[in-house]
Short mmCIF file of C-alpha atoms and ligand atoms in Angstrom, two decimals:
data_model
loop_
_atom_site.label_atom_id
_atom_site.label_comp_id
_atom_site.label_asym_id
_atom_site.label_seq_id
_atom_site.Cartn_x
_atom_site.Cartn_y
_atom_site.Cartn_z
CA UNK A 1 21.60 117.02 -192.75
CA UNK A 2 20.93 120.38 -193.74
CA UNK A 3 19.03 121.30 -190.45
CA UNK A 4 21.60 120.25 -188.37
CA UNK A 5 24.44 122.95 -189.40
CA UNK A 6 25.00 124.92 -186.28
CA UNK A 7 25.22 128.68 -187.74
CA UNK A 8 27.29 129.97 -184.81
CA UNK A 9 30.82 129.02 -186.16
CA UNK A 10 29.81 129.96 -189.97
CA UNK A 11 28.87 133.62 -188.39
CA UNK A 12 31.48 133.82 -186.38
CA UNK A 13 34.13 133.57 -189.71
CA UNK A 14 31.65 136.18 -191.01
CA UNK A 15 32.61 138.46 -187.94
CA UNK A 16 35.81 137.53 -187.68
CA UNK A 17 36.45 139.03 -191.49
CA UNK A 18 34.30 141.81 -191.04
CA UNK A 19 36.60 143.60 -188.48
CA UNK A 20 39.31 143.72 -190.99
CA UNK A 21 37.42 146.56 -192.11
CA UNK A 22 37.70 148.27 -188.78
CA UNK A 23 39.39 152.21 -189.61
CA UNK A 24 38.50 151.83 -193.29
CA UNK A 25 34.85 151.99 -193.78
CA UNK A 26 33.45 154.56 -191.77
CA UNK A 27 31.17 155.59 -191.52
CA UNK A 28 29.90 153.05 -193.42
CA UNK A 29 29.28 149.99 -190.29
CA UNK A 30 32.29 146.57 -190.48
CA UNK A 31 29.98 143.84 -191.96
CA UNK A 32 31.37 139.94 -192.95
CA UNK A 33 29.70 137.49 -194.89
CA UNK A 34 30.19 133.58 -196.13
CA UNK A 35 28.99 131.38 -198.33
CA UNK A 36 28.66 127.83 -197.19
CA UNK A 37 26.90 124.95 -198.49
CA UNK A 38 24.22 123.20 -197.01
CA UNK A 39 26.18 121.27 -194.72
CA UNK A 40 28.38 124.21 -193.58
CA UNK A 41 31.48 123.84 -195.89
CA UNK A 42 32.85 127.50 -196.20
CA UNK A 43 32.85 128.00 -200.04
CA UNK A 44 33.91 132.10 -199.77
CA UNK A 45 34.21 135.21 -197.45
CA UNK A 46 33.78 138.73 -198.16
CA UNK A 47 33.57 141.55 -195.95
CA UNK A 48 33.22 145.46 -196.68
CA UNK A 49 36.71 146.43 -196.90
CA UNK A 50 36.83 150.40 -197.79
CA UNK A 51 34.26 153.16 -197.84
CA UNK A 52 32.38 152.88 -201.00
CA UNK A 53 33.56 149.81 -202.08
CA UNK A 54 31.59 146.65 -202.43
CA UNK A 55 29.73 145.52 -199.68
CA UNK A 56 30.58 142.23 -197.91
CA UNK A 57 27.36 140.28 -199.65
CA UNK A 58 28.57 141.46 -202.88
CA UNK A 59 32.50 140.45 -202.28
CA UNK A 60 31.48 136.87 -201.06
CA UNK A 61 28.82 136.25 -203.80
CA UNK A 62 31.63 137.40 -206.25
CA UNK A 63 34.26 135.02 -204.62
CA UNK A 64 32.01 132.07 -205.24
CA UNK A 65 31.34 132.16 -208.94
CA UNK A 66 28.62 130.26 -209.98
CA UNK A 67 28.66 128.17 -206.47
CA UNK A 68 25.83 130.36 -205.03
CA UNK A 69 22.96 128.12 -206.24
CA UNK A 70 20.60 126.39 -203.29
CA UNK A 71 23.76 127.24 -201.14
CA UNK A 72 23.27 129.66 -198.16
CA UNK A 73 24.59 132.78 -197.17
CA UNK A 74 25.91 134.43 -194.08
CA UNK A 75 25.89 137.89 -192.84
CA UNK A 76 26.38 140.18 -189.85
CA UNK A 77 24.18 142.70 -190.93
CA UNK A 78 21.02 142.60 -192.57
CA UNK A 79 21.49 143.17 -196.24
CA UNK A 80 20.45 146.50 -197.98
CA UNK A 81 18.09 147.44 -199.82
CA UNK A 82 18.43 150.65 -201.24
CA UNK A 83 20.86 152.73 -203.65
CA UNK A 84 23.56 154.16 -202.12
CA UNK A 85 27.49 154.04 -203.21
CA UNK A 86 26.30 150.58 -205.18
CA UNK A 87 23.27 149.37 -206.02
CA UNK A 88 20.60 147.28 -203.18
CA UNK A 89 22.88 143.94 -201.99
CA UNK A 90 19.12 142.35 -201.63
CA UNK A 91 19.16 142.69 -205.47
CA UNK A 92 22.15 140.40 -205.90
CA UNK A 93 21.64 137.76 -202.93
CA UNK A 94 18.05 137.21 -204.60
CA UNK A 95 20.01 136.89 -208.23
CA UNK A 96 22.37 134.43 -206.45
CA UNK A 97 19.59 132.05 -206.18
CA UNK A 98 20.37 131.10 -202.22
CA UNK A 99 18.07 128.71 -200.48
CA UNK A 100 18.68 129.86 -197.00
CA UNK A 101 19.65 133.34 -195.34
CA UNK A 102 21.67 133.97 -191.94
CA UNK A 103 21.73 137.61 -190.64
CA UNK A 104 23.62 138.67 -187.42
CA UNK A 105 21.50 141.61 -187.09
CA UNK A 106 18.87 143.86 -188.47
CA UNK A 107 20.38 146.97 -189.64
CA UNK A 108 19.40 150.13 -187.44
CA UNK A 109 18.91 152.61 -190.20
CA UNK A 110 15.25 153.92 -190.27
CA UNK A 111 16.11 153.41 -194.10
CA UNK A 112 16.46 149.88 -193.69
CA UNK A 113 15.47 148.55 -190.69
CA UNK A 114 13.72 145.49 -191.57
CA UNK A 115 13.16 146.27 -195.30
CA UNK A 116 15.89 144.43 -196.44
CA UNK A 117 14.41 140.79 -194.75
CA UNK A 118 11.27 141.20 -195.54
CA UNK A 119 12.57 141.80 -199.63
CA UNK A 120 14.27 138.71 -198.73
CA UNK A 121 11.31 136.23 -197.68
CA UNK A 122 8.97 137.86 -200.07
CA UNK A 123 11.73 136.65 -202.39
CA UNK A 124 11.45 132.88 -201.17
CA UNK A 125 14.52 132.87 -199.24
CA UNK A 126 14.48 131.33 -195.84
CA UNK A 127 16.01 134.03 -193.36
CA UNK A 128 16.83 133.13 -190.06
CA UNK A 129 17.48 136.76 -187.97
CA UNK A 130 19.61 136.96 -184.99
CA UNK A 131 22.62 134.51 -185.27
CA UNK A 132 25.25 135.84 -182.83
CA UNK A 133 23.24 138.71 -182.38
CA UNK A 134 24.70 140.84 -179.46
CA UNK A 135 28.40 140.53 -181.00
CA UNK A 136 26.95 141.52 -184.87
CA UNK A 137 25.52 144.19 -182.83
CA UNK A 138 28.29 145.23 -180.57
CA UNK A 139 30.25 145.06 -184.25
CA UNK A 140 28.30 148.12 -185.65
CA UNK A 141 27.88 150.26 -182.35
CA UNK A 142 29.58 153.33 -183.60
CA UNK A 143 27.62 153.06 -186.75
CA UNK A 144 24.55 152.71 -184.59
CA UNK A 145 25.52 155.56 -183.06
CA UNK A 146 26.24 158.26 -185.21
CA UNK A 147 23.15 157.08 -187.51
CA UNK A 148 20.86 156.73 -184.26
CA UNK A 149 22.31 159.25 -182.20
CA UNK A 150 24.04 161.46 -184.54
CA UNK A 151 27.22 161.62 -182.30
CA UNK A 152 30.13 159.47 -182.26
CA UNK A 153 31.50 156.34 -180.58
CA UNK A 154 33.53 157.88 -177.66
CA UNK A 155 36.81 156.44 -176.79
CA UNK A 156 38.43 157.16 -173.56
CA UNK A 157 42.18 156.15 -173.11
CA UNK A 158 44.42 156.79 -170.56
CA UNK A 159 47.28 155.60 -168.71
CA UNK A 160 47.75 155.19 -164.97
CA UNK A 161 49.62 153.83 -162.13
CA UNK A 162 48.89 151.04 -160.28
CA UNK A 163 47.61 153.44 -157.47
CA UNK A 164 45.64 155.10 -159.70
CA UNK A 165 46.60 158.31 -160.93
CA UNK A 166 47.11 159.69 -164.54
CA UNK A 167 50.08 162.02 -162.87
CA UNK A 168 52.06 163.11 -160.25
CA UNK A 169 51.05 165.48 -157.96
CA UNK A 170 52.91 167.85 -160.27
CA UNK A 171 51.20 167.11 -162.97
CA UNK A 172 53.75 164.64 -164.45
CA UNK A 173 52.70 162.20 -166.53
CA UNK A 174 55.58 161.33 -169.53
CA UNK A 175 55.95 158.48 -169.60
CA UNK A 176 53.44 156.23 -166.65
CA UNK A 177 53.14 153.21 -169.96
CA UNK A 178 56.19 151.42 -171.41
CA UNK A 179 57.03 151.76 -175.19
CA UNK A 180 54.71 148.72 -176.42
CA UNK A 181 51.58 150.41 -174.59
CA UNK A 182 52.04 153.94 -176.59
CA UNK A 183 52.42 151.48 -180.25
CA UNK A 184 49.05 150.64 -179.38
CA UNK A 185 47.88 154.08 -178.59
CA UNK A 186 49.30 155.01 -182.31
CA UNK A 187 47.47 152.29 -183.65
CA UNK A 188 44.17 153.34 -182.11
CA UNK A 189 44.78 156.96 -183.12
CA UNK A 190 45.46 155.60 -186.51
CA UNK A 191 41.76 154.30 -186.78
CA UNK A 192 40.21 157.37 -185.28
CA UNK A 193 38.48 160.38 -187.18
CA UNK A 194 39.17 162.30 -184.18
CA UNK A 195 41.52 162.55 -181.32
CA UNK A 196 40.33 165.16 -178.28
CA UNK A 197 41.94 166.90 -175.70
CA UNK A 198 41.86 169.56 -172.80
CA UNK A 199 43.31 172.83 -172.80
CA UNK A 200 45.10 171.16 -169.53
CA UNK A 201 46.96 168.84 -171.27
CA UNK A 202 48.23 170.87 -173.76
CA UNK A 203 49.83 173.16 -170.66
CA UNK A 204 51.42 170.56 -168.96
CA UNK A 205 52.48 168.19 -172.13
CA UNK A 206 52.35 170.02 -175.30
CA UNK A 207 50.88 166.69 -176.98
CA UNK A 208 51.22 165.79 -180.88
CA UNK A 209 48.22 163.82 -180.75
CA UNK A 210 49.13 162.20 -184.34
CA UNK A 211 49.04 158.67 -185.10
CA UNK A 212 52.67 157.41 -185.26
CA UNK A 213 53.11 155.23 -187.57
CA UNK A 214 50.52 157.05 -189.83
CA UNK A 215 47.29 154.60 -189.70
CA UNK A 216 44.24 154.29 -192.20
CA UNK A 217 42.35 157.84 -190.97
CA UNK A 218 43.92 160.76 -190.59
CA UNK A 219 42.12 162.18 -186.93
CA UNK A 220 40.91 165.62 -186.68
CA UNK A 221 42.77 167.06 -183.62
CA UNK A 222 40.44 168.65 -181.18
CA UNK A 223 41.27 171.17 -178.15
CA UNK A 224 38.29 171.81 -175.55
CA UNK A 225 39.61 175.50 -174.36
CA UNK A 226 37.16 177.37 -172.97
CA UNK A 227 39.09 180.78 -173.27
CA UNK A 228 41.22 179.62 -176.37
CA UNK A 229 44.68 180.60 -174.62
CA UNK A 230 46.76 177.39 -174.77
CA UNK A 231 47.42 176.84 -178.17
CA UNK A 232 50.46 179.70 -179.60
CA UNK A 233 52.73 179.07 -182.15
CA UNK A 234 55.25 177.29 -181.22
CA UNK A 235 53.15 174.63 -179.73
CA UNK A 236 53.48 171.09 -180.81
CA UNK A 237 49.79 170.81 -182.29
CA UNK A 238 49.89 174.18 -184.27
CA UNK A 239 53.64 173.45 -185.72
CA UNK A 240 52.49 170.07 -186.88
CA UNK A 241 49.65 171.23 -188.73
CA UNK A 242 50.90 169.90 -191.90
CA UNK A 243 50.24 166.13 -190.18
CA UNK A 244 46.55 166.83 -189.35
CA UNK A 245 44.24 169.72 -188.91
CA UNK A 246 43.63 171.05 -185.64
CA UNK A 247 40.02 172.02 -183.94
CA UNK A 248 39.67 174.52 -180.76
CA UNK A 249 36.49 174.33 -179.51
CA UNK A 250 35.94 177.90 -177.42
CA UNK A 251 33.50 179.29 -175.84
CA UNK A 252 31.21 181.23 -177.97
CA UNK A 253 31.22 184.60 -176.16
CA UNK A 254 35.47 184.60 -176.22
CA UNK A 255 36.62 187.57 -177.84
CA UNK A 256 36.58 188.30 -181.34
CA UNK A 257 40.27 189.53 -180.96
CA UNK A 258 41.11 186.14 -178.91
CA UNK A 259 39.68 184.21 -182.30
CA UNK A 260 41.18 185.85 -184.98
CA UNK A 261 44.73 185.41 -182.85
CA UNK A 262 43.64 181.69 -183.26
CA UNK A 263 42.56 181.80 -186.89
CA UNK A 264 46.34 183.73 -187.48
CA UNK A 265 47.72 180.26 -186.19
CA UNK A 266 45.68 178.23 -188.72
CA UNK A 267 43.62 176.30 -186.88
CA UNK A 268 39.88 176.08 -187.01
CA UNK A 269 37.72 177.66 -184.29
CA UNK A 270 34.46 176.30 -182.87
CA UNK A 271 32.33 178.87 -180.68
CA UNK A 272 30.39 176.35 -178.41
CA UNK A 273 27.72 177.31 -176.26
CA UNK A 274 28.76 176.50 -172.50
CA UNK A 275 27.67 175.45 -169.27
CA UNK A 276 26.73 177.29 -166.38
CA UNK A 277 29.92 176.67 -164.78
CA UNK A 278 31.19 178.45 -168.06
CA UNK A 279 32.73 175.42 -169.47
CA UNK A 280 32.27 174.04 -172.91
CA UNK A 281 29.19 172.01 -173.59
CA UNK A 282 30.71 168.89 -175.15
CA UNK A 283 27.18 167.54 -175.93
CA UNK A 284 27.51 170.29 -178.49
CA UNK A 285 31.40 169.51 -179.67
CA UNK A 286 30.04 166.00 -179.74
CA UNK A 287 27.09 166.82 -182.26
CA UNK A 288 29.25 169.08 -184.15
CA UNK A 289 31.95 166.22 -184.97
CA UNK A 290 28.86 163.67 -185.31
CA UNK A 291 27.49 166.47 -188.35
CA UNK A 292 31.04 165.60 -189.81
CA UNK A 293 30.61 162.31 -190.29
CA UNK A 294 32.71 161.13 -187.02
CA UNK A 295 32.42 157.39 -186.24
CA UNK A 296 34.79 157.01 -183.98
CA UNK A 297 36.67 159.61 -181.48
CA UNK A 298 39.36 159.42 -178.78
CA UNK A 299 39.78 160.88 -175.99
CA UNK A 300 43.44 161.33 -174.33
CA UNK A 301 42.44 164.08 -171.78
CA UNK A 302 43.10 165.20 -168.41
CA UNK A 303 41.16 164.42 -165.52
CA UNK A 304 38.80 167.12 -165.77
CA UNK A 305 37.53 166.37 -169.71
CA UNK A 306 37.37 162.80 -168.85
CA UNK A 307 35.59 163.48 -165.88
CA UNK A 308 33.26 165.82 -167.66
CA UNK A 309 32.61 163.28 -170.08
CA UNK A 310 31.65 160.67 -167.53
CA UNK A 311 28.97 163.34 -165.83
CA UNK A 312 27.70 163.66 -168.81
CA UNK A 313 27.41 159.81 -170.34
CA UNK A 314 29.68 160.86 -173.08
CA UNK A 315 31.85 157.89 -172.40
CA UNK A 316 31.59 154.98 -174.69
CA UNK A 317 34.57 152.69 -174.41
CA UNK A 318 37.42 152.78 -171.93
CA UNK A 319 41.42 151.57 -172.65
CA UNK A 320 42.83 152.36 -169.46
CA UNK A 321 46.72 150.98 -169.52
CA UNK A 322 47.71 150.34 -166.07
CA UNK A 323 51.31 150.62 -165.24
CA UNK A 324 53.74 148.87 -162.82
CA UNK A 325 54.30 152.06 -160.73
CA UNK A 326 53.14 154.03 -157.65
CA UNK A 327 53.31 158.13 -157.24
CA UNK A 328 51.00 158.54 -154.35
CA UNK A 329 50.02 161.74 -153.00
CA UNK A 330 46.40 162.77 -152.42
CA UNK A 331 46.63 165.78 -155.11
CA UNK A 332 47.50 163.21 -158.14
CA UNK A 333 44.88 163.17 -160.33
CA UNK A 334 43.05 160.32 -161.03
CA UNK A 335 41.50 159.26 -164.42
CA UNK A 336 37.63 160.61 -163.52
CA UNK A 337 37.33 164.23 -162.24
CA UNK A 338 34.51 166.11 -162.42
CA UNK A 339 31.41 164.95 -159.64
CA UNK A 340 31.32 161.18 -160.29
CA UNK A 341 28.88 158.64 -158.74
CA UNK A 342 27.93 159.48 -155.07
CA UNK A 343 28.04 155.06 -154.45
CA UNK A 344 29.74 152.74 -156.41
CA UNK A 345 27.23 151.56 -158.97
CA UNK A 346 24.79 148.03 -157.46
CA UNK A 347 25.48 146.39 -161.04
CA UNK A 348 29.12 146.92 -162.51
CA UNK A 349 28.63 149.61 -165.39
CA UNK A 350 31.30 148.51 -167.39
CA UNK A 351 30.53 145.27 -169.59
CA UNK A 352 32.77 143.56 -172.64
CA UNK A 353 35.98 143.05 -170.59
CA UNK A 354 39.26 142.60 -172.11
CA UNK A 355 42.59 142.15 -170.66
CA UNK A 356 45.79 142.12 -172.72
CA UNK A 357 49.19 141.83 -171.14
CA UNK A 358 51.56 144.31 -172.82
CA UNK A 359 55.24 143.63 -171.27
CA UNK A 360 54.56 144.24 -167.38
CA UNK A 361 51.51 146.86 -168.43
CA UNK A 362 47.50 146.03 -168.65
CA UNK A 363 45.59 146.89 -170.55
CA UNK A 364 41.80 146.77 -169.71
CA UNK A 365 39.33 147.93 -172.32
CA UNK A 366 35.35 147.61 -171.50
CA UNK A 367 32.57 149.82 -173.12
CA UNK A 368 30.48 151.48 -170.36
CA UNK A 369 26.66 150.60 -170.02
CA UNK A 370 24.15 152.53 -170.55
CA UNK A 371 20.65 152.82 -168.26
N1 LIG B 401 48.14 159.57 -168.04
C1 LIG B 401 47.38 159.95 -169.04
O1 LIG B 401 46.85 159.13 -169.80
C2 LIG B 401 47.16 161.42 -169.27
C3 LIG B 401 46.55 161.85 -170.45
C4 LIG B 401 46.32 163.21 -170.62
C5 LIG B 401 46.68 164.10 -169.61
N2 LIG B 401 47.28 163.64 -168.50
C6 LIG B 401 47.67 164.57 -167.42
O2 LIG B 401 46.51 165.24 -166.99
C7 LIG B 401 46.88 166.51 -166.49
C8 LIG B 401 45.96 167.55 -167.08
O3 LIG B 401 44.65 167.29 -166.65
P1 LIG B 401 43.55 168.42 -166.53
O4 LIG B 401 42.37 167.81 -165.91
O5 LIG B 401 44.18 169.62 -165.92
O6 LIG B 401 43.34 168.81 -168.06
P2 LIG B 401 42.34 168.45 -169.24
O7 LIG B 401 41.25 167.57 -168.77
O8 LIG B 401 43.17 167.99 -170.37
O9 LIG B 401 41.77 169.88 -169.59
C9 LIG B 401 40.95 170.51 -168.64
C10 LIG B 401 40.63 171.92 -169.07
O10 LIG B 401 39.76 171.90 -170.19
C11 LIG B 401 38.96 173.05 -170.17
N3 LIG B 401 37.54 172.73 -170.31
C12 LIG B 401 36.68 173.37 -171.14
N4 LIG B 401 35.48 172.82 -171.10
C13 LIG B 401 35.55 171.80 -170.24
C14 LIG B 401 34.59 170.85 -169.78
N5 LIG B 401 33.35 170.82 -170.23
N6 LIG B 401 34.99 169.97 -168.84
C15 LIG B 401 36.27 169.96 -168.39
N7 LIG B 401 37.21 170.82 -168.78
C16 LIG B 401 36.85 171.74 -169.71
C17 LIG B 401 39.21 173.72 -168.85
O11 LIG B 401 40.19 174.73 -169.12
P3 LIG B 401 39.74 176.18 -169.53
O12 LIG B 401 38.90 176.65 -168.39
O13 LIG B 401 41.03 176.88 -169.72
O14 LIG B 401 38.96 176.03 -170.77
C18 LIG B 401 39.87 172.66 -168.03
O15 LIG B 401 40.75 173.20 -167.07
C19 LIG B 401 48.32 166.71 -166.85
O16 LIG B 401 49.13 166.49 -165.71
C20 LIG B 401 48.58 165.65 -167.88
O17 LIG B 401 49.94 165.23 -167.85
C21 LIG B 401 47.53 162.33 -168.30
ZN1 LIG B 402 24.69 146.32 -199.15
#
C-alpha cells in the first residue's frame, strides 16, 4: 500500500547522495533527492553536485525519463522557487507530474522559505514537510549560516595529547598526530574556503596551511596578527603564495609603513577594528570572509585564537585528534585559552558526536551548541 512506505530510508539515500556534494557547491547548500514509486522502489538519485550546476530535483527527475508520472519524489531541501543559476526546480517537479512530495526541510532563505511548498500544494501535489528533519537540517548548517548569519561555518581542529595539551611547554607541537591523522587534516583543508591562523603559530611553526593533496577549494589563508610582524619573506606562507593567497588581518591603527612592508610581500592586508585588550575583533574577520562568500572555514590556531573564538561563540564544529602521548607540565598549552567557562557547563555543549579510530589516534568531532 501506498500509505504504508516508511519515508525515512528513501530520505536517508537522498542524504546520503547529497553529501557527495560536500566542498563543491558552496555556497550553494548539499541537497539529495530520489525518485521512488509508490511503494518505495528507488527509480533514480540526483543530488547538486557543483556550484551552478543542476540542482538535485532537476538531476533525479532527469535520471528517470518519463518514470516521473504519479510517482513521488524525495528531497532534503525544500525545492526552489525562484531564478537563480537555473530556472525555479518547483517549475519542473510540477511538469514531472508527481503525486506525492517528501521534503527534509524548508529552506532558510527569506527568498524561499516556505514559497517553494506552498507553489507545490497549490499545484496539487501532496507534500509531506519534515522527513528526517534535524539531519536535512544539520546537512545545510553552513549554508544556514552564512545566508542567516552572514558569517561562516567555523571549524576548529587541533591535535593534542592524551593529557591535553596542543604543545610542550616549549611550545612544541610537530608532530603530537601520526601520519593518517594529518591525511585527514589535508582532506578537510581541501574542502575549506578558508584556513585561519594566529600570528603565534606562525612564530613557533612556520605553517603551510595548504591542502596536501590539492582538494576541490582552494582556502584563502588567513593570519590574525594584531601588529602584522610575523609574516617576512622567507616564511613558509608568503613563499608559497603561488599555492593560495594569503590574508593578514591587522589591526587597523598599525602603521602605514608596517602595511605597505606587508603589501611588498604580496599578501593582502585587512585593517580590523580591535578589542579593548587591543586584539583583533574576529567578529569582524568573521563578517569580512562571510561578505566573500565563505561557507566553510578552519581553524588550526594556537591556544589563544581558539580560545578567543570560544569567548566569543565563534566556534562551530570541533575535530580535536587525540594522540597516544603525554608532555605534562603546567605551562603546556591546552586547546582553549582565553577566559573559558567559570563551571563546567549543567548540559554538555557539544552535541553530534563522532568517534573515528585513526591507527592508535581519535578523532572526536562534535559541533558546539548554541543557547
Ligand atoms: N597541536 C595543534 O593542533 C596546534 C595547532 C596550532 C598551533 N599549535 C601550537 O600553539 C602554539 C601557539 O599558540 P598561541 O596561542 O601562542 O598562538 P595563536 O593562537 O596561533 O596566535 C595567538 C596570537 O594571535 C594574535 N591575536 C590577534 N588577535 C587575537 C585575538 N582576538 N585573540 C587571540 N589572539 C589574537 C596575538 O598576537 P599579536 O598580539 O602579535 O597579534 C596572539 O598572541 C605553538 O606552540 C604551536 O605549536 C598547536
Ligand atoms: Zn532548485
Amino acid at each position: 500500500m501506498a500509505s504504508s512506505v516508511d519515508p525515512v530510508p528513501l530520505m536517508q539515500v537522498a542524504l546520503q547522495y547529497a553529501r557527495h556534494g560536500e566542498g563543491h557547491v558552496e555556497p550553494n547548500p548539499m541537497v539529495g533527492a530520489v525518485v521512488a514509486t509508490a511503494d518505495g522502489a528507488i527509480i533514480s538519485i540526483g543530488y547538486h553536485q557543483q556550484f551552478g550546476d543542476a540542482h538535485a530535483e532537476l538531476n533525479a527527475i532527469q535520471a528517470a525519463g518519463l518514470d516521473t508520472l504519479g510517482n513521488d519524489l524525495y528531497v532534503t531541501l525544500e525545492p526552489c522557487c525562484h531564478f537563480g543559476k537555473t530556472p525555479p526546480c518547483v517549475d519542473a517537479v510540477i511538469q514531472a507530474g508527481f503525486r506525492r512530495v517528501f521534503v527534509g526541510c524548508q529552506d532558510p532563505a527569506p527568498h524561499v522559505a516556505g514559497q517553494g511548498i506552498e507553489r507545490l500544494r497549490a499545484a496539487g501535489l501532496q507534500v509531506t514537510v519534515g522527513v528526517c528533519e534535524s539531519q536535512s537540517r544539520r546537512l545545510i548548517a553552513p549554508f544556514e549560516m552564512l545566508m542567516l548569519q552572514r558569517r561562516p561555518w567555523i571549524h576548529a581542529k587541533w591535535a593534542m595529547t592524551l593529557d591535553g595539551r596542543i604543545a610542550s611547554r616549549t611550545g612544541h607541537s610537530k608532530w603530537i598526530s601520526s601520519d593518517a591523522s594529518r591525511a585527514v587534516v589535508h582532506q578537510l583543508r581541501g574542502r575549506m574556503d578558508a584556513v585561519i591562523t594566529g600570528a603565534g603559530t606562525v612564530r613557533c611553526d612556520d605553517p603551510l596551511l595548504t591542502a596536501r593533496p590539492r582538494g576541490a577549494r582552494i582556502p584563502l589563508r588567513v593570519v590574525i596578527d594584531a601588529d602584522g610582524s610575523s609574516l617576512h619573506a622567507d616564511t613558509k606562507l608568503v613563499k608559497s603564495l603561488s599555492q593560495g593567497a594569503v590574508l593578514v588581518c591587522v589591526a587597523d591603527h598599525i602603521s602605514g609603513k608596517q602595511i605597505e612592508r606587508l603589501k611588498s610581500l604580496e599578501v593582502e592586508v585587512l585593517p580590523c577594528a580591535v578589542t579593548k585588550l587591543g586584539r583583533i575583533d574576529l567578529h569582524a574577520v568573521m563578517a569580512e570572509l562571510g561578505r566573500r562568500d565563505c561557507t566553510n572555514v578552519l581553524t588550526e590556531a594556537g591556544s589563544e585564537i581558539l580560545g578567543s573564538l570560544f569567548d566569543s561563540s565563534l566556534i562551530d564544529e570541533v575535530h580535536i585528534f587525540i594522540a597516544p602521548r603525554l608532555t605534562g607540565g603546567s605551562s603546556a598549552l591546552g586547546p582553549l585559552g582565553g577566559l573559558g567557562r567559570d563551571s563546567i557547563p549543567k548540559i554538555p555543549n557539544v552535541q553530534h558526536l563522532r568517534h573515528t579510530s585513526i591507527g592508535d589516534d581519535l578523532l572526536i568531532e562534535a559541533d558546539i551548541r548554541r543557547g
